PDB file of N, CA and C in Angstrom:
ATOM      1  N   UNK I   7     -69.749-171.876  16.920  1.00  0.00           N
ATOM      2  CA  UNK I   7     -68.328-171.920  17.190  1.00  0.00           C
ATOM      3  C   UNK I   7     -67.748-173.174  16.536  1.00  0.00           C
ATOM      4  N   UNK I   8     -66.649-173.037  15.868  1.00  0.00           N
ATOM      5  CA  UNK I   8     -66.019-174.200  15.257  1.00  0.00           C
ATOM      6  C   UNK I   8     -65.147-174.906  16.275  1.00  0.00           C
ATOM      7  N   UNK I   9     -64.817-176.155  15.976  1.00  0.00           N
ATOM      8  CA  UNK I   9     -63.982-176.941  16.889  1.00  0.00           C
ATOM      9  C   UNK I   9     -62.635-176.260  17.141  1.00  0.00           C
ATOM     10  N   UNK I  10     -62.107-175.530  16.155  1.00  0.00           N
ATOM     11  CA  UNK I  10     -60.814-174.858  16.350  1.00  0.00           C
ATOM     12  C   UNK I  10     -60.926-173.676  17.299  1.00  0.00           C
ATOM     13  N   UNK I  11     -62.135-173.207  17.527  1.00  0.00           N
ATOM     14  CA  UNK I  11     -62.359-172.094  18.451  1.00  0.00           C
ATOM     15  C   UNK I  11     -62.777-172.571  19.836  1.00  0.00           C
ATOM     16  N   UNK I  12     -62.472-173.811  20.152  1.00  0.00           N
ATOM     17  CA  UNK I  12     -62.867-174.387  21.433  1.00  0.00           C
ATOM     18  C   UNK I  12     -61.618-174.660  22.270  1.00  0.00           C
ATOM     19  N   UNK I  13     -61.117-173.645  22.952  1.00  0.00           N
ATOM     20  CA  UNK I  13     -59.862-173.817  23.690  1.00  0.00           C
ATOM     21  C   UNK I  13     -59.930-174.829  24.826  1.00  0.00           C
ATOM     22  N   UNK I  14     -61.121-175.194  25.256  1.00  0.00           N
ATOM     23  CA  UNK I  14     -61.260-176.156  26.356  1.00  0.00           C
ATOM     24  C   UNK I  14     -61.760-177.515  25.877  1.00  0.00           C
ATOM     25  N   UNK I  15     -61.689-177.745  24.577  1.00  0.00           N
ATOM     26  CA  UNK I  15     -62.099-179.041  24.033  1.00  0.00           C
ATOM     27  C   UNK I  15     -61.303-180.150  24.707  1.00  0.00           C
ATOM     28  N   UNK I  16     -62.013-181.207  25.120  1.00  0.00           N
ATOM     29  CA  UNK I  16     -61.433-182.370  25.803  1.00  0.00           C
ATOM     30  C   UNK I  16     -60.904-182.064  27.203  1.00  0.00           C
ATOM     31  N   UNK I  17     -61.238-180.919  27.748  1.00  0.00           N
ATOM     32  CA  UNK I  17     -60.903-180.607  29.139  1.00  0.00           C
ATOM     33  C   UNK I  17     -62.117-180.925  30.005  1.00  0.00           C
ATOM     34  N   UNK I  18     -61.843-181.315  31.238  1.00  0.00           N
ATOM     35  CA  UNK I  18     -62.905-181.680  32.177  1.00  0.00           C
ATOM     36  C   UNK I  18     -62.900-180.690  33.333  1.00  0.00           C
ATOM     37  N   UNK I  19     -64.086-180.194  33.670  1.00  0.00           N
ATOM     38  CA  UNK I  19     -64.231-179.219  34.750  1.00  0.00           C
ATOM     39  C   UNK I  19     -65.290-179.688  35.740  1.00  0.00           C
ATOM     40  N   UNK I  20     -65.050-179.367  36.999  1.00  0.00           N
ATOM     41  CA  UNK I  20     -66.055-179.525  38.048  1.00  0.00           C
ATOM     42  C   UNK I  20     -66.415-178.120  38.508  1.00  0.00           C
ATOM     43  N   UNK I  21     -67.709-177.828  38.561  1.00  0.00           N
ATOM     44  CA  UNK I  21     -68.173-176.541  39.069  1.00  0.00           C
ATOM     45  C   UNK I  21     -69.117-176.820  40.231  1.00  0.00           C
ATOM     46  N   UNK I  22     -68.717-176.420  41.433  1.00  0.00           N
ATOM     47  CA  UNK I  22     -69.604-176.576  42.582  1.00  0.00           C
ATOM     48  C   UNK I  22     -70.573-175.399  42.607  1.00  0.00           C
ATOM     49  N   UNK I  23     -71.752-175.637  43.144  1.00  0.00           N
ATOM     50  CA  UNK I  23     -72.760-174.582  43.186  1.00  0.00           C
ATOM     51  C   UNK I  23     -73.206-174.169  41.796  1.00  0.00           C
ATOM     52  N   UNK I  24     -73.377-175.142  40.911  1.00  0.00           N
ATOM     53  CA  UNK I  24     -73.619-174.856  39.495  1.00  0.00           C
ATOM     54  C   UNK I  24     -75.091-174.783  39.107  1.00  0.00           C
ATOM     55  N   UNK I  25     -75.992-174.841  40.058  1.00  0.00           N
ATOM     56  CA  UNK I  25     -77.413-174.886  39.696  1.00  0.00           C
ATOM     57  C   UNK I  25     -77.979-173.532  39.297  1.00  0.00           C
ATOM     58  N   UNK I  26     -77.340-172.456  39.707  1.00  0.00           N
ATOM     59  CA  UNK I  26     -77.877-171.122  39.408  1.00  0.00           C
ATOM     60  C   UNK I  26     -76.795-170.062  39.594  1.00  0.00           C
ATOM     61  N   UNK I  27     -77.116-168.863  39.212  1.00  0.00           N
ATOM     62  CA  UNK I  27     -76.251-167.721  39.450  1.00  0.00           C
ATOM     63  C   UNK I  27     -74.877-167.832  38.812  1.00  0.00           C
ATOM     64  N   UNK I  28     -73.875-167.409  39.559  1.00  0.00           N
ATOM     65  CA  UNK I  28     -72.503-167.390  39.059  1.00  0.00           C
ATOM     66  C   UNK I  28     -72.037-168.786  38.663  1.00  0.00           C
ATOM     67  N   UNK I  29     -72.355-169.794  39.463  1.00  0.00           N
ATOM     68  CA  UNK I  29     -71.933-171.159  39.150  1.00  0.00           C
ATOM     69  C   UNK I  29     -72.486-171.644  37.826  1.00  0.00           C
ATOM     70  N   UNK I  30     -73.764-171.393  37.574  1.00  0.00           N
ATOM     71  CA  UNK I  30     -74.375-171.797  36.306  1.00  0.00           C
ATOM     72  C   UNK I  30     -73.747-171.041  35.143  1.00  0.00           C
ATOM     73  N   UNK I  31     -73.491-169.757  35.329  1.00  0.00           N
ATOM     74  CA  UNK I  31     -72.876-168.954  34.266  1.00  0.00           C
ATOM     75  C   UNK I  31     -71.462-169.432  33.952  1.00  0.00           C
ATOM     76  N   UNK I  32     -70.698-169.758  34.980  1.00  0.00           N
ATOM     77  CA  UNK I  32     -69.340-170.271  34.764  1.00  0.00           C
ATOM     78  C   UNK I  32     -69.393-171.612  34.039  1.00  0.00           C
ATOM     79  N   UNK I  33     -70.276-172.501  34.475  1.00  0.00           N
ATOM     80  CA  UNK I  33     -70.401-173.813  33.836  1.00  0.00           C
ATOM     81  C   UNK I  33     -70.758-173.664  32.359  1.00  0.00           C
ATOM     82  N   UNK I  34     -71.688-172.788  32.064  1.00  0.00           N
ATOM     83  CA  UNK I  34     -72.083-172.567  30.673  1.00  0.00           C
ATOM     84  C   UNK I  34     -70.925-171.983  29.859  1.00  0.00           C
ATOM     85  N   UNK I  35     -70.195-171.042  30.431  1.00  0.00           N
ATOM     86  CA  UNK I  35     -69.052-170.441  29.727  1.00  0.00           C
ATOM     87  C   UNK I  35     -67.974-171.482  29.429  1.00  0.00           C
ATOM     88  N   UNK I  36     -67.708-172.357  30.379  1.00  0.00           N
ATOM     89  CA  UNK I  36     -66.731-173.429  30.151  1.00  0.00           C
ATOM     90  C   UNK I  36     -67.198-174.349  29.027  1.00  0.00           C
ATOM     91  N   UNK I  37     -68.468-174.718  29.067  1.00  0.00           N
ATOM     92  CA  UNK I  37     -69.014-175.616  28.052  1.00  0.00           C
ATOM     93  C   UNK I  37     -69.024-174.965  26.669  1.00  0.00           C
ATOM     94  N   UNK I  38     -69.319-173.683  26.598  1.00  0.00           N
ATOM     95  CA  UNK I  38     -69.294-172.983  25.314  1.00  0.00           C
ATOM     96  C   UNK I  38     -67.905-173.012  24.683  1.00  0.00           C
ATOM     97  N   UNK I  39     -66.911-173.207  25.509  1.00  0.00           N
ATOM     98  CA  UNK I  39     -65.531-173.294  25.025  1.00  0.00           C
ATOM     99  C   UNK I  39     -65.078-174.743  24.844  1.00  0.00           C
ATOM    100  N   UNK I  40     -66.041-175.679  24.958  1.00  0.00           N
ATOM    101  CA  UNK I  40     -65.773-177.070  24.640  1.00  0.00           C
ATOM    102  C   UNK I  40     -65.559-178.008  25.804  1.00  0.00           C
ATOM    103  N   UNK I  41     -65.587-177.516  27.034  1.00  0.00           N
ATOM    104  CA  UNK I  41     -65.306-178.363  28.200  1.00  0.00           C
ATOM    105  C   UNK I  41     -66.442-179.338  28.486  1.00  0.00           C
ATOM    106  N   UNK I  42     -66.067-180.429  29.113  1.00  0.00           N
ATOM    107  CA  UNK I  42     -67.011-181.374  29.701  1.00  0.00           C
ATOM    108  C   UNK I  42     -67.142-180.953  31.160  1.00  0.00           C
ATOM    109  N   UNK I  43     -68.359-180.711  31.614  1.00  0.00           N
ATOM    110  CA  UNK I  43     -68.564-180.076  32.908  1.00  0.00           C
ATOM    111  C   UNK I  43     -69.419-180.942  33.833  1.00  0.00           C
ATOM    112  N   UNK I  44     -68.916-181.147  35.052  1.00  0.00           N
ATOM    113  CA  UNK I  44     -69.687-181.785  36.118  1.00  0.00           C
ATOM    114  C   UNK I  44     -70.317-180.666  36.939  1.00  0.00           C
ATOM    115  N   UNK I  45     -71.627-180.621  36.951  1.00  0.00           N
ATOM    116  CA  UNK I  45     -72.381-179.579  37.646  1.00  0.00           C
ATOM    117  C   UNK I  45     -72.808-180.113  39.000  1.00  0.00           C
ATOM    118  N   UNK I  46     -72.293-179.533  40.068  1.00  0.00           N
ATOM    119  CA  UNK I  46     -72.693-180.010  41.389  1.00  0.00           C
ATOM    120  C   UNK I  46     -73.681-179.044  42.026  1.00  0.00           C
ATOM    121  N   UNK I  47     -74.557-179.627  42.837  1.00  0.00           N
ATOM    122  CA  UNK I  47     -75.568-178.863  43.552  1.00  0.00           C
ATOM    123  C   UNK I  47     -75.945-179.655  44.791  1.00  0.00           C
ATOM    124  N   UNK I  48     -76.611-178.997  45.728  1.00  0.00           N
ATOM    125  CA  UNK I  48     -76.923-179.640  46.995  1.00  0.00           C
ATOM    126  C   UNK I  48     -78.402-179.966  47.159  1.00  0.00           C
ATOM    127  N   UNK I  49     -79.249-178.980  46.998  1.00  0.00           N
ATOM    128  CA  UNK I  49     -80.641-179.138  47.421  1.00  0.00           C
ATOM    129  C   UNK I  49     -81.535-179.768  46.363  1.00  0.00           C
ATOM    130  N   UNK I  50     -82.557-180.462  46.848  1.00  0.00           N
ATOM    131  CA  UNK I  50     -83.544-181.071  45.964  1.00  0.00           C
ATOM    132  C   UNK I  50     -84.241-180.022  45.100  1.00  0.00           C
ATOM    133  N   UNK I  51     -84.355-178.807  45.614  1.00  0.00           N
ATOM    134  CA  UNK I  51     -85.024-177.748  44.856  1.00  0.00           C
ATOM    135  C   UNK I  51     -84.207-177.295  43.642  1.00  0.00           C
ATOM    136  N   UNK I  52     -82.959-177.729  43.547  1.00  0.00           N
ATOM    137  CA  UNK I  52     -82.094-177.344  42.427  1.00  0.00           C
ATOM    138  C   UNK I  52     -82.000-178.403  41.332  1.00  0.00           C
ATOM    139  N   UNK I  53     -82.665-179.532  41.528  1.00  0.00           N
ATOM    140  CA  UNK I  53     -82.565-180.631  40.557  1.00  0.00           C
ATOM    141  C   UNK I  53     -83.022-180.183  39.172  1.00  0.00           C
ATOM    142  N   UNK I  54     -84.206-179.591  39.081  1.00  0.00           N
ATOM    143  CA  UNK I  54     -84.764-179.228  37.779  1.00  0.00           C
ATOM    144  C   UNK I  54     -83.892-178.200  37.054  1.00  0.00           C
ATOM    145  N   UNK I  55     -83.440-177.180  37.761  1.00  0.00           N
ATOM    146  CA  UNK I  55     -82.593-176.159  37.131  1.00  0.00           C
ATOM    147  C   UNK I  55     -81.297-176.768  36.613  1.00  0.00           C
ATOM    148  N   UNK I  56     -80.727-177.687  37.381  1.00  0.00           N
ATOM    149  CA  UNK I  56     -79.480-178.325  36.965  1.00  0.00           C
ATOM    150  C   UNK I  56     -79.717-179.239  35.772  1.00  0.00           C
ATOM    151  N   UNK I  57     -80.820-179.971  35.768  1.00  0.00           N
ATOM    152  CA  UNK I  57     -81.155-180.813  34.612  1.00  0.00           C
ATOM    153  C   UNK I  57     -81.323-179.970  33.351  1.00  0.00           C
ATOM    154  N   UNK I  58     -81.948-178.810  33.485  1.00  0.00           N
ATOM    155  CA  UNK I  58     -82.123-177.920  32.332  1.00  0.00           C
ATOM    156  C   UNK I  58     -80.777-177.420  31.812  1.00  0.00           C
ATOM    157  N   UNK I  59     -79.856-177.117  32.711  1.00  0.00           N
ATOM    158  CA  UNK I  59     -78.529-176.664  32.288  1.00  0.00           C
ATOM    159  C   UNK I  59     -77.774-177.789  31.587  1.00  0.00           C
ATOM    160  N   UNK I  60     -77.897-179.008  32.085  1.00  0.00           N
ATOM    161  CA  UNK I  60     -77.271-180.160  31.415  1.00  0.00           C
ATOM    162  C   UNK I  60     -77.814-180.278  29.989  1.00  0.00           C
ATOM    163  N   UNK I  61     -79.134-180.186  29.825  1.00  0.00           N
ATOM    164  CA  UNK I  61     -79.745-180.270  28.487  1.00  0.00           C
ATOM    165  C   UNK I  61     -79.227-179.161  27.578  1.00  0.00           C
ATOM    166  N   UNK I  62     -79.149-177.961  28.117  1.00  0.00           N
ATOM    167  CA  UNK I  62     -78.681-176.816  27.333  1.00  0.00           C
ATOM    168  C   UNK I  62     -77.255-177.053  26.843  1.00  0.00           C
ATOM    169  N   UNK I  63     -76.384-177.494  27.739  1.00  0.00           N
ATOM    170  CA  UNK I  63     -74.985-177.735  27.383  1.00  0.00           C
ATOM    171  C   UNK I  63     -74.877-178.852  26.350  1.00  0.00           C
ATOM    172  N   UNK I  64     -75.613-179.924  26.532  1.00  0.00           N
ATOM    173  CA  UNK I  64     -75.574-181.040  25.576  1.00  0.00           C
ATOM    174  C   UNK I  64     -76.075-180.607  24.201  1.00  0.00           C
ATOM    175  N   UNK I  65     -76.881-179.560  24.154  1.00  0.00           N
ATOM    176  CA  UNK I  65     -77.420-179.062  22.898  1.00  0.00           C
ATOM    177  C   UNK I  65     -76.521-178.087  22.163  1.00  0.00           C
ATOM    178  N   UNK I  66     -75.364-177.788  22.698  1.00  0.00           N
ATOM    179  CA  UNK I  66     -74.464-176.837  22.045  1.00  0.00           C
ATOM    180  C   UNK I  66     -73.932-177.348  20.709  1.00  0.00           C
ATOM    181  N   UNK I  67     -73.911-178.649  20.526  1.00  0.00           N
ATOM    182  CA  UNK I  67     -73.442-179.197  19.264  1.00  0.00           C
ATOM    183  C   UNK I  67     -71.935-179.154  19.092  1.00  0.00           C
ATOM    184  N   UNK I  68     -71.223-179.091  20.195  1.00  0.00           N
ATOM    185  CA  UNK I  68     -69.756-179.100  20.160  1.00  0.00           C
ATOM    186  C   UNK I  68     -69.275-180.295  20.980  1.00  0.00           C
ATOM    187  N   UNK I  69     -68.027-180.263  21.356  1.00  0.00           N
ATOM    188  CA  UNK I  69     -67.473-181.327  22.202  1.00  0.00           C
ATOM    189  C   UNK I  69     -67.945-181.216  23.645  1.00  0.00           C
ATOM    190  N   UNK I  70     -68.667-180.153  23.966  1.00  0.00           N
ATOM    191  CA  UNK I  70     -69.139-179.938  25.336  1.00  0.00           C
ATOM    192  C   UNK I  70     -70.072-181.061  25.774  1.00  0.00           C
ATOM    193  N   UNK I  71     -70.017-181.362  27.062  1.00  0.00           N
ATOM    194  CA  UNK I  71     -70.909-182.349  27.657  1.00  0.00           C
ATOM    195  C   UNK I  71     -71.105-181.946  29.110  1.00  0.00           C
ATOM    196  N   UNK I  72     -72.108-182.502  29.749  1.00  0.00           N
ATOM    197  CA  UNK I  72     -72.365-182.161  31.148  1.00  0.00           C
ATOM    198  C   UNK I  72     -73.056-183.309  31.860  1.00  0.00           C
ATOM    199  N   UNK I  73     -72.787-183.392  33.152  1.00  0.00           N
ATOM    200  CA  UNK I  73     -73.498-184.291  34.051  1.00  0.00           C
ATOM    201  C   UNK I  73     -73.870-183.493  35.284  1.00  0.00           C
ATOM    202  N   UNK I  74     -74.875-183.973  36.002  1.00  0.00           N
ATOM    203  CA  UNK I  74     -75.237-183.339  37.274  1.00  0.00           C
ATOM    204  C   UNK I  74     -74.862-184.282  38.407  1.00  0.00           C
ATOM    205  N   UNK I  75     -74.404-183.701  39.503  1.00  0.00           N
ATOM    206  CA  UNK I  75     -74.027-184.479  40.681  1.00  0.00           C
ATOM    207  C   UNK I  75     -74.605-183.776  41.903  1.00  0.00           C
ATOM    208  N   UNK I  76     -75.499-184.453  42.595  1.00  0.00           N
ATOM    209  CA  UNK I  76     -76.049-183.890  43.824  1.00  0.00           C
ATOM    210  C   UNK I  76     -75.188-184.351  44.990  1.00  0.00           C
ATOM    211  N   UNK I  77     -74.613-183.394  45.701  1.00  0.00           N
ATOM    212  CA  UNK I  77     -73.735-183.712  46.829  1.00  0.00           C
ATOM    213  C   UNK I  77     -73.681-182.520  47.771  1.00  0.00           C
ATOM    214  N   UNK I  78     -73.685-182.800  49.047  1.00  0.00           N
ATOM    215  CA  UNK I  78     -73.591-181.770  50.078  1.00  0.00           C
ATOM    216  C   UNK I  78     -72.139-181.664  50.520  1.00  0.00           C
ATOM    217  N   UNK I  79     -71.485-180.576  50.161  1.00  0.00           N
ATOM    218  CA  UNK I  79     -70.062-180.417  50.456  1.00  0.00           C
ATOM    219  C   UNK I  79     -69.759-180.222  51.938  1.00  0.00           C
ATOM    220  N   UNK I  80     -70.786-180.142  52.771  1.00  0.00           N
ATOM    221  CA  UNK I  80     -70.520-180.094  54.213  1.00  0.00           C
ATOM    222  C   UNK I  80     -70.268-181.496  54.766  1.00  0.00           C
ATOM    223  N   UNK I  81     -70.486-182.523  53.942  1.00  0.00           N
ATOM    224  CA  UNK I  81     -70.204-183.910  54.339  1.00  0.00           C
ATOM    225  C   UNK I  81     -68.819-184.306  53.847  1.00  0.00           C
ATOM    226  N   UNK I  82     -68.062-184.962  54.701  1.00  0.00           N
ATOM    227  CA  UNK I  82     -66.662-185.270  54.422  1.00  0.00           C
ATOM    228  C   UNK I  82     -66.463-186.146  53.186  1.00  0.00           C
ATOM    229  N   UNK I  83     -67.384-187.009  52.858  1.00  0.00           N
ATOM    230  CA  UNK I  83     -67.223-187.905  51.716  1.00  0.00           C
ATOM    231  C   UNK I  83     -67.637-187.316  50.374  1.00  0.00           C
ATOM    232  N   UNK I  84     -68.249-186.149  50.389  1.00  0.00           N
ATOM    233  CA  UNK I  84     -68.778-185.577  49.149  1.00  0.00           C
ATOM    234  C   UNK I  84     -67.718-185.243  48.101  1.00  0.00           C
ATOM    235  N   UNK I  85     -66.591-184.638  48.465  1.00  0.00           N
ATOM    236  CA  UNK I  85     -65.586-184.358  47.427  1.00  0.00           C
ATOM    237  C   UNK I  85     -65.131-185.611  46.679  1.00  0.00           C
ATOM    238  N   UNK I  86     -64.900-186.693  47.398  1.00  0.00           N
ATOM    239  CA  UNK I  86     -64.492-187.944  46.749  1.00  0.00           C
ATOM    240  C   UNK I  86     -65.601-188.455  45.835  1.00  0.00           C
ATOM    241  N   UNK I  87     -66.840-188.375  46.290  1.00  0.00           N
ATOM    242  CA  UNK I  87     -67.970-188.801  45.469  1.00  0.00           C
ATOM    243  C   UNK I  87     -68.036-187.986  44.176  1.00  0.00           C
ATOM    244  N   UNK I  88     -67.855-186.680  44.277  1.00  0.00           N
ATOM    245  CA  UNK I  88     -67.894-185.805  43.102  1.00  0.00           C
ATOM    246  C   UNK I  88     -66.779-186.165  42.125  1.00  0.00           C
ATOM    247  N   UNK I  89     -65.567-186.320  42.634  1.00  0.00           N
ATOM    248  CA  UNK I  89     -64.431-186.666  41.775  1.00  0.00           C
ATOM    249  C   UNK I  89     -64.645-188.032  41.130  1.00  0.00           C
ATOM    250  N   UNK I  90     -65.040-189.019  41.913  1.00  0.00           N
ATOM    251  CA  UNK I  90     -65.253-190.369  41.375  1.00  0.00           C
ATOM    252  C   UNK I  90     -66.327-190.378  40.283  1.00  0.00           C
ATOM    253  N   UNK I  91     -67.404-189.645  40.504  1.00  0.00           N
ATOM    254  CA  UNK I  91     -68.491-189.583  39.526  1.00  0.00           C
ATOM    255  C   UNK I  91     -68.033-188.886  38.248  1.00  0.00           C
ATOM    256  N   UNK I  92     -67.259-187.825  38.401  1.00  0.00           N
ATOM    257  CA  UNK I  92     -66.736-187.094  37.242  1.00  0.00           C
ATOM    258  C   UNK I  92     -65.790-187.968  36.430  1.00  0.00           C
ATOM    259  N   UNK I  93     -64.896-188.666  37.105  1.00  0.00           N
ATOM    260  CA  UNK I  93     -63.943-189.550  36.426  1.00  0.00           C
ATOM    261  C   UNK I  93     -64.674-190.677  35.695  1.00  0.00           C
ATOM    262  N   UNK I  94     -65.696-191.219  36.321  1.00  0.00           N
ATOM    263  CA  UNK I  94     -66.473-192.292  35.677  1.00  0.00           C
ATOM    264  C   UNK I  94     -67.127-191.788  34.388  1.00  0.00           C
ATOM    265  N   UNK I  95     -67.587-190.548  34.400  1.00  0.00           N
ATOM    266  CA  UNK I  95     -68.282-189.991  33.234  1.00  0.00           C
ATOM    267  C   UNK I  95     -67.336-189.510  32.138  1.00  0.00           C
ATOM    268  N   UNK I  96     -66.216-188.886  32.534  1.00  0.00           N
ATOM    269  CA  UNK I  96     -65.396-188.165  31.560  1.00  0.00           C
ATOM    270  C   UNK I  96     -63.943-188.625  31.457  1.00  0.00           C
ATOM    271  N   UNK I  97     -63.546-189.600  32.249  1.00  0.00           N
ATOM    272  CA  UNK I  97     -62.163-190.073  32.169  1.00  0.00           C
ATOM    273  C   UNK I  97     -61.327-189.627  33.352  1.00  0.00           C
ATOM    274  N   UNK I  98     -60.071-190.076  33.396  1.00  0.00           N
ATOM    275  CA  UNK I  98     -59.267-189.990  34.617  1.00  0.00           C
ATOM    276  C   UNK I  98     -58.638-188.639  34.953  1.00  0.00           C
ATOM    277  N   UNK I  99     -58.810-187.632  34.111  1.00  0.00           N
ATOM    278  CA  UNK I  99     -58.152-186.354  34.389  1.00  0.00           C
ATOM    279  C   UNK I  99     -59.176-185.247  34.569  1.00  0.00           C
ATOM    280  N   UNK I 100     -59.014-184.484  35.639  1.00  0.00           N
ATOM    281  CA  UNK I 100     -59.824-183.288  35.869  1.00  0.00           C
ATOM    282  C   UNK I 100     -58.883-182.104  35.710  1.00  0.00           C
ATOM    283  N   UNK I 101     -59.223-181.207  34.793  1.00  0.00           N
ATOM    284  CA  UNK I 101     -58.341-180.093  34.461  1.00  0.00           C
ATOM    285  C   UNK I 101     -58.684-178.808  35.204  1.00  0.00           C
ATOM    286  N   UNK I 102     -59.962-178.625  35.519  1.00  0.00           N
ATOM    287  CA  UNK I 102     -60.436-177.352  36.063  1.00  0.00           C
ATOM    288  C   UNK I 102     -61.354-177.632  37.248  1.00  0.00           C
ATOM    289  N   UNK I 103     -61.158-176.881  38.324  1.00  0.00           N
ATOM    290  CA  UNK I 103     -62.044-176.963  39.486  1.00  0.00           C
ATOM    291  C   UNK I 103     -62.473-175.555  39.860  1.00  0.00           C
ATOM    292  N   UNK I 104     -63.768-175.323  39.826  1.00  0.00           N
ATOM    293  CA  UNK I 104     -64.338-174.038  40.229  1.00  0.00           C
ATOM    294  C   UNK I 104     -65.079-174.262  41.544  1.00  0.00           C
ATOM    295  N   UNK I 105     -64.533-173.710  42.614  1.00  0.00           N
ATOM    296  CA  UNK I 105     -65.145-173.839  43.944  1.00  0.00           C
ATOM    297  C   UNK I 105     -66.089-172.660  44.172  1.00  0.00           C
ATOM    298  N   UNK I 106     -67.337-172.839  43.790  1.00  0.00           N
ATOM    299  CA  UNK I 106     -68.315-171.773  43.858  1.00  0.00           C
ATOM    300  C   UNK I 106     -69.398-172.023  44.906  1.00  0.00           C
ATOM    301  N   UNK I 107     -69.459-173.216  45.463  1.00  0.00           N
ATOM    302  CA  UNK I 107     -70.524-173.537  46.415  1.00  0.00           C
ATOM    303  C   UNK I 107     -70.432-172.640  47.639  1.00  0.00           C
ATOM    304  N   UNK I 108     -71.579-172.259  48.111  1.00  0.00           N
ATOM    305  CA  UNK I 108     -71.630-171.436  49.312  1.00  0.00           C
ATOM    306  C   UNK I 108     -72.709-171.939  50.243  1.00  0.00           C
ATOM    307  N   UNK I 109     -72.617-171.520  51.454  1.00  0.00           N
ATOM    308  CA  UNK I 109     -73.603-171.932  52.444  1.00  0.00           C
ATOM    309  C   UNK I 109     -73.906-170.723  53.319  1.00  0.00           C
ATOM    310  N   UNK I 110     -75.177-170.468  53.502  1.00  0.00           N
ATOM    311  CA  UNK I 110     -75.599-169.365  54.349  1.00  0.00           C
ATOM    312  C   UNK I 110     -76.136-169.952  55.645  1.00  0.00           C
ATOM    313  N   UNK I 111     -75.600-169.502  56.742  1.00  0.00           N
ATOM    314  CA  UNK I 111     -76.090-169.948  58.042  1.00  0.00           C
ATOM    315  C   UNK I 111     -76.455-168.737  58.880  1.00  0.00           C
ATOM    316  N   UNK I 112     -77.394-168.949  59.765  1.00  0.00           N
ATOM    317  CA  UNK I 112     -77.789-167.872  60.667  1.00  0.00           C
ATOM    318  C   UNK I 112     -76.780-167.780  61.802  1.00  0.00           C
ATOM    319  N   UNK I 113     -76.408-166.568  62.169  1.00  0.00           N
ATOM    320  CA  UNK I 113     -75.478-166.436  63.292  1.00  0.00           C
ATOM    321  C   UNK I 113     -76.132-166.897  64.593  1.00  0.00           C
ATOM    322  N   UNK I 114     -75.324-167.439  65.459  1.00  0.00           N
ATOM    323  CA  UNK I 114     -75.833-167.865  66.766  1.00  0.00           C
ATOM    324  C   UNK I 114     -76.047-166.633  67.632  1.00  0.00           C
ATOM    325  N   UNK I 115     -77.136-166.645  68.407  1.00  0.00           N
ATOM    326  CA  UNK I 115     -77.418-165.475  69.270  1.00  0.00           C
ATOM    327  C   UNK I 115     -76.396-165.327  70.380  1.00  0.00           C
TER     328      UNK I 115
END
């Protein structure tokens, strides 16, 4: 893809739940279009998959870039941590937010 075909060049995106499935696919699609993407995930078991996605995005050879951020969105301070980390990495403007994180809980008896 040429730089002129990158409609999201210089745009910054945060994708929650980006370690696998729909979140990973969305993050990759944004990056293929030139976005800088903050990939958020919660569990320690998702570290390796998220690191691999960061490597893949950095290898696109375009303006795309990626960072990983481990944060549990059930904690009140996590959104601020995610935003602060993204701004530190990519600058003061966040253009896109994909709220994909989910949590499965067992119903109470």
